[in-house]
Amino acid sequence: MSAAVKPILYSYYRSSCSYRVRIALNLKNIVYQIQSVDLLKGESSTDEYKKINPKGEIPVLLIDGKRLTQSLPIIEYLDETYKMPRLLPDNSYQRYQARMISEIIASGIQPMQNISVLKRVGEDKKVDWARHYIKTGLDAVEKALEESAEQFCVGNQLSIADCCLIPQLYHARRWKIDLTKYLLIPSIEERLNSIDAFKVAHPNQQPDCPEKEKA
């Protein structure tokens, strides 16, 4: 990657998918530029933005002369292209575990709390809907961690699973989910939140975060 060409991440400060990629970029020590896309104002649905991503979603990462979409494939691309630190374990079973935990979150929880989905669910049902899927999904994550976790989600190595867990816990708290019933999730979260790459990726550290939400 040319030092003169800084990667651009199209991001929304509260987006779980954007948050995952911000963490991965930070862990890889890749200096990048944020291009904010306000989902609440419908900026991802404009004709101009759909020239960047025809599906009208974030994140989009412009890097190495390429345009990348979908958070998990973006992270895997970064891991294959920028080797250290590795976010997918060398051991094949641990690599499976990291991907499996990531998919529970990225496919089984996060889509169900998406702005576009909740609009269709309706104002009167959206809270129960979101809480149900977050709770059942995190129950499954906790069960998976019983086998895989040590310091982090998979053993003692940071992985793609950790990049997915922290954004989901941010949203769990937004929906007032009680996380104290879990044994492993809070302890892993505490360790991850002490790492700079996770701290600076937090929504309240983003340029598009409203002043009233900044810590």
PDB file of C-alpha atoms in Angstrom:
ATOM      1  CA  MET A   1       0.000   0.000   0.000  1.00  0.00           C
ATOM      2  CA  SER A   2       1.422   3.345  -0.994  1.00  0.00           C
ATOM      3  CA  ALA A   3       2.039   5.643   1.959  1.00  0.00           C
ATOM      4  CA  ALA A   4       0.531   8.455  -0.102  1.00  0.00           C
ATOM      5  CA  VAL A   5      -2.796   6.690  -0.521  1.00  0.00           C
ATOM      6  CA  LYS A   6      -4.631   6.503   2.789  1.00  0.00           C
ATOM      7  CA  PRO A   7      -7.421   3.889   2.935  1.00  0.00           C
ATOM      8  CA  ILE A   8     -10.941   5.293   3.279  1.00  0.00           C
ATOM      9  CA  LEU A   9     -13.558   3.602   5.458  1.00  0.00           C
ATOM     10  CA  TYR A  10     -17.184   4.545   4.828  1.00  0.00           C
ATOM     11  CA  SER A  11     -18.575   4.233   8.326  1.00  0.00           C
ATOM     12  CA  TYR A  12     -21.393   5.173  10.693  1.00  0.00           C
ATOM     13  CA  TYR A  13     -20.299   5.609  14.283  1.00  0.00           C
ATOM     14  CA  ARG A  14     -22.881   3.215  15.789  1.00  0.00           C
ATOM     15  CA  SER A  15     -22.775   0.610  13.021  1.00  0.00           C
ATOM     16  CA  SER A  16     -21.624  -2.771  14.355  1.00  0.00           C
ATOM     17  CA  CYS A  17     -20.242  -3.715  10.951  1.00  0.00           C
ATOM     18  CA  SER A  18     -18.208  -0.509  10.694  1.00  0.00           C
ATOM     19  CA  TYR A  19     -17.054  -0.912  14.307  1.00  0.00           C
ATOM     20  CA  ARG A  20     -15.679  -4.412  13.559  1.00  0.00           C
ATOM     21  CA  VAL A  21     -13.623  -3.137  10.657  1.00  0.00           C
ATOM     22  CA  ARG A  22     -12.348  -0.147  12.644  1.00  0.00           C
ATOM     23  CA  ILE A  23     -11.047  -2.542  15.295  1.00  0.00           C
ATOM     24  CA  ALA A  24      -9.348  -4.752  12.696  1.00  0.00           C
ATOM     25  CA  LEU A  25      -7.709  -1.786  10.951  1.00  0.00           C
ATOM     26  CA  ASN A  26      -6.452  -0.506  14.296  1.00  0.00           C
ATOM     27  CA  LEU A  27      -5.077  -3.908  15.286  1.00  0.00           C
ATOM     28  CA  LYS A  28      -3.233  -4.061  11.957  1.00  0.00           C
ATOM     29  CA  ASN A  29      -1.843  -0.557  12.574  1.00  0.00           C
ATOM     30  CA  ILE A  30      -3.315   0.662   9.282  1.00  0.00           C
ATOM     31  CA  VAL A  31      -3.805   4.430   9.239  1.00  0.00           C
ATOM     32  CA  TYR A  32      -7.109   5.225   7.537  1.00  0.00           C
ATOM     33  CA  GLN A  33      -9.574   8.022   6.916  1.00  0.00           C
ATOM     34  CA  ILE A  34     -13.214   7.929   8.024  1.00  0.00           C
ATOM     35  CA  GLN A  35     -15.892   8.989   5.558  1.00  0.00           C
ATOM     36  CA  SER A  36     -19.061   9.296   7.616  1.00  0.00           C
ATOM     37  CA  VAL A  37     -22.359   7.977   6.250  1.00  0.00           C
ATOM     38  CA  ASP A  38     -25.411   8.935   8.324  1.00  0.00           C
ATOM     39  CA  LEU A  39     -27.785   5.968   8.255  1.00  0.00           C
ATOM     40  CA  LEU A  40     -30.520   7.823  10.123  1.00  0.00           C
ATOM     41  CA  LYS A  41     -30.585  10.479   7.413  1.00  0.00           C
ATOM     42  CA  GLY A  42     -30.675   7.833   4.686  1.00  0.00           C
ATOM     43  CA  GLU A  43     -27.308   8.779   3.217  1.00  0.00           C
ATOM     44  CA  SER A  44     -26.540   5.156   2.354  1.00  0.00           C
ATOM     45  CA  SER A  45     -29.622   5.044   0.101  1.00  0.00           C
ATOM     46  CA  THR A  46     -28.652   7.944  -2.144  1.00  0.00           C
ATOM     47  CA  ASP A  47     -27.790   7.418  -5.793  1.00  0.00           C
ATOM     48  CA  GLU A  48     -24.357   8.877  -5.121  1.00  0.00           C
ATOM     49  CA  TYR A  49     -23.578   6.377  -2.357  1.00  0.00           C
ATOM     50  CA  LYS A  50     -24.947   3.447  -4.356  1.00  0.00           C
ATOM     51  CA  LYS A  51     -22.241   4.126  -6.914  1.00  0.00           C
ATOM     52  CA  ILE A  52     -19.851   3.113  -4.127  1.00  0.00           C
ATOM     53  CA  ASN A  53     -21.945   0.212  -2.822  1.00  0.00           C
ATOM     54  CA  PRO A  54     -24.967  -0.743  -4.952  1.00  0.00           C
ATOM     55  CA  LYS A  55     -26.562  -2.474  -1.940  1.00  0.00           C
ATOM     56  CA  GLY A  56     -26.524   0.779   0.004  1.00  0.00           C
ATOM     57  CA  GLU A  57     -24.767  -0.642   3.047  1.00  0.00           C
ATOM     58  CA  ILE A  58     -21.757   0.151   5.191  1.00  0.00           C
ATOM     59  CA  PRO A  59     -18.925  -0.397   5.677  1.00  0.00           C
ATOM     60  CA  VAL A  60     -17.053   0.067   2.446  1.00  0.00           C
ATOM     61  CA  LEU A  61     -13.260   0.063   2.585  1.00  0.00           C
ATOM     62  CA  LEU A  62     -11.224   1.597  -0.216  1.00  0.00           C
ATOM     63  CA  ILE A  63      -7.746   0.104   0.087  1.00  0.00           C
ATOM     64  CA  ASP A  64      -4.963  -1.068  -2.231  1.00  0.00           C
ATOM     65  CA  GLY A  65      -6.907   0.283  -5.199  1.00  0.00           C
ATOM     66  CA  LYS A  66      -9.818  -2.016  -4.333  1.00  0.00           C
ATOM     67  CA  ARG A  67     -13.350  -1.457  -3.042  1.00  0.00           C
ATOM     68  CA  LEU A  68     -14.288  -3.930  -0.320  1.00  0.00           C
ATOM     69  CA  THR A  69     -17.720  -4.554   1.209  1.00  0.00           C
ATOM     70  CA  GLN A  70     -19.121  -6.820   3.966  1.00  0.00           C
ATOM     71  CA  SER A  71     -17.307  -6.634   7.288  1.00  0.00           C
ATOM     72  CA  LEU A  72     -16.167 -10.236   7.740  1.00  0.00           C
ATOM     73  CA  PRO A  73     -14.703 -10.625   4.227  1.00  0.00           C
ATOM     74  CA  ILE A  74     -13.035  -7.228   4.696  1.00  0.00           C
ATOM     75  CA  ILE A  75     -11.376  -8.445   7.897  1.00  0.00           C
ATOM     76  CA  GLU A  76     -10.283 -11.674   6.217  1.00  0.00           C
ATOM     77  CA  TYR A  77      -8.804  -9.675   3.324  1.00  0.00           C
ATOM     78  CA  LEU A  78      -6.879  -7.532   5.794  1.00  0.00           C
ATOM     79  CA  ASP A  79      -5.645 -10.638   7.579  1.00  0.00           C
ATOM     80  CA  GLU A  80      -4.384 -12.230   4.379  1.00  0.00           C
ATOM     81  CA  THR A  81      -2.814  -9.026   3.051  1.00  0.00           C
ATOM     82  CA  TYR A  82      -1.426  -7.454   6.232  1.00  0.00           C
ATOM     83  CA  LYS A  83      -0.085 -10.474   8.049  1.00  0.00           C
ATOM     84  CA  MET A  84       0.567  -9.293  11.590  1.00  0.00           C
ATOM     85  CA  PRO A  85      -1.014  -9.550  14.023  1.00  0.00           C
ATOM     86  CA  ARG A  86      -3.028 -12.482  12.751  1.00  0.00           C
ATOM     87  CA  LEU A  87      -6.787 -12.327  13.325  1.00  0.00           C
ATOM     88  CA  LEU A  88      -7.424 -15.884  12.169  1.00  0.00           C
ATOM     89  CA  PRO A  89      -5.580 -18.536  14.198  1.00  0.00           C
ATOM     90  CA  ASP A  90      -3.104 -20.872  12.516  1.00  0.00           C
ATOM     91  CA  ASN A  91      -4.766 -23.916  14.091  1.00  0.00           C
ATOM     92  CA  SER A  92      -7.607 -25.100  11.844  1.00  0.00           C
ATOM     93  CA  TYR A  93     -10.058 -25.861  14.662  1.00  0.00           C
ATOM     94  CA  GLN A  94      -9.411 -22.557  16.405  1.00  0.00           C
ATOM     95  CA  ARG A  95      -9.842 -20.836  13.041  1.00  0.00           C
ATOM     96  CA  TYR A  96     -13.225 -22.560  12.763  1.00  0.00           C
ATOM     97  CA  GLN A  97     -14.123 -21.422  16.293  1.00  0.00           C
ATOM     98  CA  ALA A  98     -13.225 -17.813  15.511  1.00  0.00           C
ATOM     99  CA  ARG A  99     -15.323 -17.859  12.350  1.00  0.00           C
ATOM    100  CA  MET A 100     -18.202 -19.643  14.069  1.00  0.00           C
ATOM    101  CA  ILE A 101     -18.449 -17.114  16.903  1.00  0.00           C
ATOM    102  CA  SER A 102     -18.187 -14.293  14.373  1.00  0.00           C
ATOM    103  CA  GLU A 103     -21.047 -15.754  12.342  1.00  0.00           C
ATOM    104  CA  ILE A 104     -23.297 -16.210  15.375  1.00  0.00           C
ATOM    105  CA  ILE A 105     -22.947 -12.474  15.906  1.00  0.00           C
ATOM    106  CA  ALA A 106     -22.773 -11.209  12.324  1.00  0.00           C
ATOM    107  CA  SER A 107     -25.496 -13.470  10.901  1.00  0.00           C
ATOM    108  CA  GLY A 108     -27.592 -14.441  13.917  1.00  0.00           C
ATOM    109  CA  ILE A 109     -27.766 -11.318  16.073  1.00  0.00           C
ATOM    110  CA  GLN A 110     -26.738  -8.091  14.383  1.00  0.00           C
ATOM    111  CA  PRO A 111     -29.065  -8.241  11.346  1.00  0.00           C
ATOM    112  CA  MET A 112     -32.074  -8.612  13.643  1.00  0.00           C
ATOM    113  CA  GLN A 113     -31.341  -5.273  15.355  1.00  0.00           C
ATOM    114  CA  ASN A 114     -30.616  -3.391  12.123  1.00  0.00           C
ATOM    115  CA  ILE A 115     -32.354  -0.067  11.559  1.00  0.00           C
ATOM    116  CA  SER A 116     -33.916  -1.320   8.315  1.00  0.00           C
ATOM    117  CA  VAL A 117     -35.283  -4.474   9.981  1.00  0.00           C
ATOM    118  CA  LEU A 118     -36.657  -2.650  13.018  1.00  0.00           C
ATOM    119  CA  LYS A 119     -38.527  -0.222  10.789  1.00  0.00           C
ATOM    120  CA  ARG A 120     -40.418  -3.172   9.319  1.00  0.00           C
ATOM    121  CA  VAL A 121     -41.002  -4.796  12.710  1.00  0.00           C
ATOM    122  CA  GLY A 122     -42.732  -1.626  13.902  1.00  0.00           C
ATOM    123  CA  GLU A 123     -42.281   0.805  16.764  1.00  0.00           C
ATOM    124  CA  ASP A 124     -44.496  -1.139  19.195  1.00  0.00           C
ATOM    125  CA  LYS A 125     -42.663  -4.458  18.742  1.00  0.00           C
ATOM    126  CA  LYS A 126     -39.066  -3.491  18.033  1.00  0.00           C
ATOM    127  CA  VAL A 127     -37.787  -3.504  21.636  1.00  0.00           C
ATOM    128  CA  ASP A 128     -38.999  -7.033  22.418  1.00  0.00           C
ATOM    129  CA  TRP A 129     -37.827  -8.192  18.983  1.00  0.00           C
ATOM    130  CA  ALA A 130     -34.298  -6.824  19.348  1.00  0.00           C
ATOM    131  CA  ARG A 131     -33.895  -7.982  22.943  1.00  0.00           C
ATOM    132  CA  HIS A 132     -35.042 -11.500  22.084  1.00  0.00           C
ATOM    133  CA  TYR A 133     -32.496 -11.995  19.321  1.00  0.00           C
ATOM    134  CA  ILE A 134     -29.662 -10.353  21.223  1.00  0.00           C
ATOM    135  CA  LYS A 135     -30.307 -12.504  24.314  1.00  0.00           C
ATOM    136  CA  THR A 136     -30.601 -15.802  22.457  1.00  0.00           C
ATOM    137  CA  GLY A 137     -27.573 -14.966  20.335  1.00  0.00           C
ATOM    138  CA  LEU A 138     -25.386 -14.042  23.289  1.00  0.00           C
ATOM    139  CA  ASP A 139     -26.488 -17.226  25.062  1.00  0.00           C
ATOM    140  CA  ALA A 140     -25.056 -19.131  22.091  1.00  0.00           C
ATOM    141  CA  VAL A 141     -21.862 -17.063  22.143  1.00  0.00           C
ATOM    142  CA  GLU A 142     -21.359 -17.738  25.861  1.00  0.00           C
ATOM    143  CA  LYS A 143     -21.795 -21.472  25.241  1.00  0.00           C
ATOM    144  CA  ALA A 144     -19.232 -21.398  22.425  1.00  0.00           C
ATOM    145  CA  LEU A 145     -16.791 -19.506  24.641  1.00  0.00           C
ATOM    146  CA  GLU A 146     -16.951 -22.278  27.237  1.00  0.00           C
ATOM    147  CA  GLU A 147     -14.916 -24.382  24.814  1.00  0.00           C
ATOM    148  CA  SER A 148     -12.866 -21.773  22.959  1.00  0.00           C
ATOM    149  CA  ALA A 149     -12.005 -18.961  25.362  1.00  0.00           C
ATOM    150  CA  GLU A 150      -8.973 -18.236  27.476  1.00  0.00           C
ATOM    151  CA  GLN A 151      -7.916 -14.581  27.676  1.00  0.00           C
ATOM    152  CA  PHE A 152      -9.870 -13.791  24.521  1.00  0.00           C
ATOM    153  CA  CYS A 153     -12.680 -15.375  22.517  1.00  0.00           C
ATOM    154  CA  VAL A 154     -10.389 -18.025  21.048  1.00  0.00           C
ATOM    155  CA  GLY A 155      -7.471 -18.923  23.254  1.00  0.00           C
ATOM    156  CA  ASN A 156      -4.913 -16.251  24.038  1.00  0.00           C
ATOM    157  CA  GLN A 157      -4.770 -14.709  20.573  1.00  0.00           C
ATOM    158  CA  LEU A 158      -6.897 -11.790  19.435  1.00  0.00           C
ATOM    159  CA  SER A 159      -9.108 -12.841  16.554  1.00  0.00           C
ATOM    160  CA  ILE A 160     -11.923 -11.850  14.250  1.00  0.00           C
ATOM    161  CA  ALA A 161     -14.301 -13.107  16.962  1.00  0.00           C
ATOM    162  CA  ASP A 162     -13.107 -10.394  19.350  1.00  0.00           C
ATOM    163  CA  CYS A 163     -13.615  -7.811  16.591  1.00  0.00           C
ATOM    164  CA  CYS A 164     -17.254  -8.941  16.433  1.00  0.00           C
ATOM    165  CA  LEU A 165     -17.958  -9.391  20.136  1.00  0.00           C
ATOM    166  CA  ILE A 166     -17.218  -5.867  21.356  1.00  0.00           C
ATOM    167  CA  PRO A 167     -19.532  -4.058  18.887  1.00  0.00           C
ATOM    168  CA  GLN A 168     -22.337  -6.471  19.747  1.00  0.00           C
ATOM    169  CA  LEU A 169     -21.949  -5.826  23.466  1.00  0.00           C
ATOM    170  CA  TYR A 170     -22.116  -2.089  22.807  1.00  0.00           C
ATOM    171  CA  HIS A 171     -25.507  -2.628  21.194  1.00  0.00           C
ATOM    172  CA  ALA A 172     -26.627  -5.077  23.870  1.00  0.00           C
ATOM    173  CA  ARG A 173     -26.225  -2.284  26.393  1.00  0.00           C
ATOM    174  CA  ARG A 174     -28.100   0.141  24.163  1.00  0.00           C
ATOM    175  CA  TRP A 175     -31.003  -2.317  24.310  1.00  0.00           C
ATOM    176  CA  LYS A 176     -30.543  -2.673  28.102  1.00  0.00           C
ATOM    177  CA  ILE A 177     -29.585  -6.348  28.040  1.00  0.00           C
ATOM    178  CA  ASP A 178     -28.397  -7.669  31.422  1.00  0.00           C
ATOM    179  CA  LEU A 179     -24.899  -9.034  30.775  1.00  0.00           C
ATOM    180  CA  THR A 180     -24.181  -9.921  34.408  1.00  0.00           C
ATOM    181  CA  LYS A 181     -25.691 -13.394  33.970  1.00  0.00           C
ATOM    182  CA  TYR A 182     -22.765 -14.357  31.752  1.00  0.00           C
ATOM    183  CA  LEU A 183     -19.484 -15.593  33.195  1.00  0.00           C
ATOM    184  CA  LEU A 184     -17.101 -15.371  30.242  1.00  0.00           C
ATOM    185  CA  ILE A 185     -18.442 -12.529  28.097  1.00  0.00           C
ATOM    186  CA  PRO A 186     -17.882  -9.725  30.672  1.00  0.00           C
ATOM    187  CA  SER A 187     -14.355 -10.861  31.571  1.00  0.00           C
ATOM    188  CA  ILE A 188     -13.299 -11.008  27.919  1.00  0.00           C
ATOM    189  CA  GLU A 189     -14.933  -7.641  27.303  1.00  0.00           C
ATOM    190  CA  GLU A 190     -12.965  -6.065  30.144  1.00  0.00           C
ATOM    191  CA  ARG A 191      -9.665  -7.300  28.693  1.00  0.00           C
ATOM    192  CA  LEU A 192     -10.523  -6.169  25.180  1.00  0.00           C
ATOM    193  CA  ASN A 193     -11.641  -2.733  26.301  1.00  0.00           C
ATOM    194  CA  SER A 194      -8.203  -2.143  27.830  1.00  0.00           C
ATOM    195  CA  ILE A 195      -6.555  -2.445  24.379  1.00  0.00           C
ATOM    196  CA  ASP A 196      -5.997   0.801  22.475  1.00  0.00           C
ATOM    197  CA  ALA A 197      -7.173  -0.620  19.137  1.00  0.00           C
ATOM    198  CA  PHE A 198     -10.577  -1.281  20.685  1.00  0.00           C
ATOM    199  CA  LYS A 199     -10.717   1.994  22.614  1.00  0.00           C
ATOM    200  CA  VAL A 200     -10.187   4.234  19.587  1.00  0.00           C
ATOM    201  CA  ALA A 201     -12.679   2.234  17.500  1.00  0.00           C
ATOM    202  CA  HIS A 202     -15.481   2.901  20.013  1.00  0.00           C
ATOM    203  CA  PRO A 203     -18.479   4.824  18.660  1.00  0.00           C
ATOM    204  CA  ASN A 204     -17.942   7.735  21.041  1.00  0.00           C
ATOM    205  CA  GLN A 205     -14.466   8.265  19.569  1.00  0.00           C
ATOM    206  CA  GLN A 206     -15.703   8.663  15.993  1.00  0.00           C
ATOM    207  CA  PRO A 207     -15.835  11.980  14.118  1.00  0.00           C
ATOM    208  CA  ASP A 208     -19.564  11.605  13.424  1.00  0.00           C
ATOM    209  CA  CYS A 209     -20.499  10.845  17.036  1.00  0.00           C
ATOM    210  CA  PRO A 210     -22.773  13.590  18.409  1.00  0.00           C
ATOM    211  CA  GLU A 211     -21.135  15.669  21.135  1.00  0.00           C
ATOM    212  CA  LYS A 212     -23.743  14.596  23.695  1.00  0.00           C
ATOM    213  CA  GLU A 213     -22.687  10.938  23.300  1.00  0.00           C
ATOM    214  CA  LYS A 214     -18.944  11.489  23.560  1.00  0.00           C
ATOM    215  CA  ALA A 215     -17.329  10.315  26.767  1.00  0.00           C
TER     216      ALA A 215
END
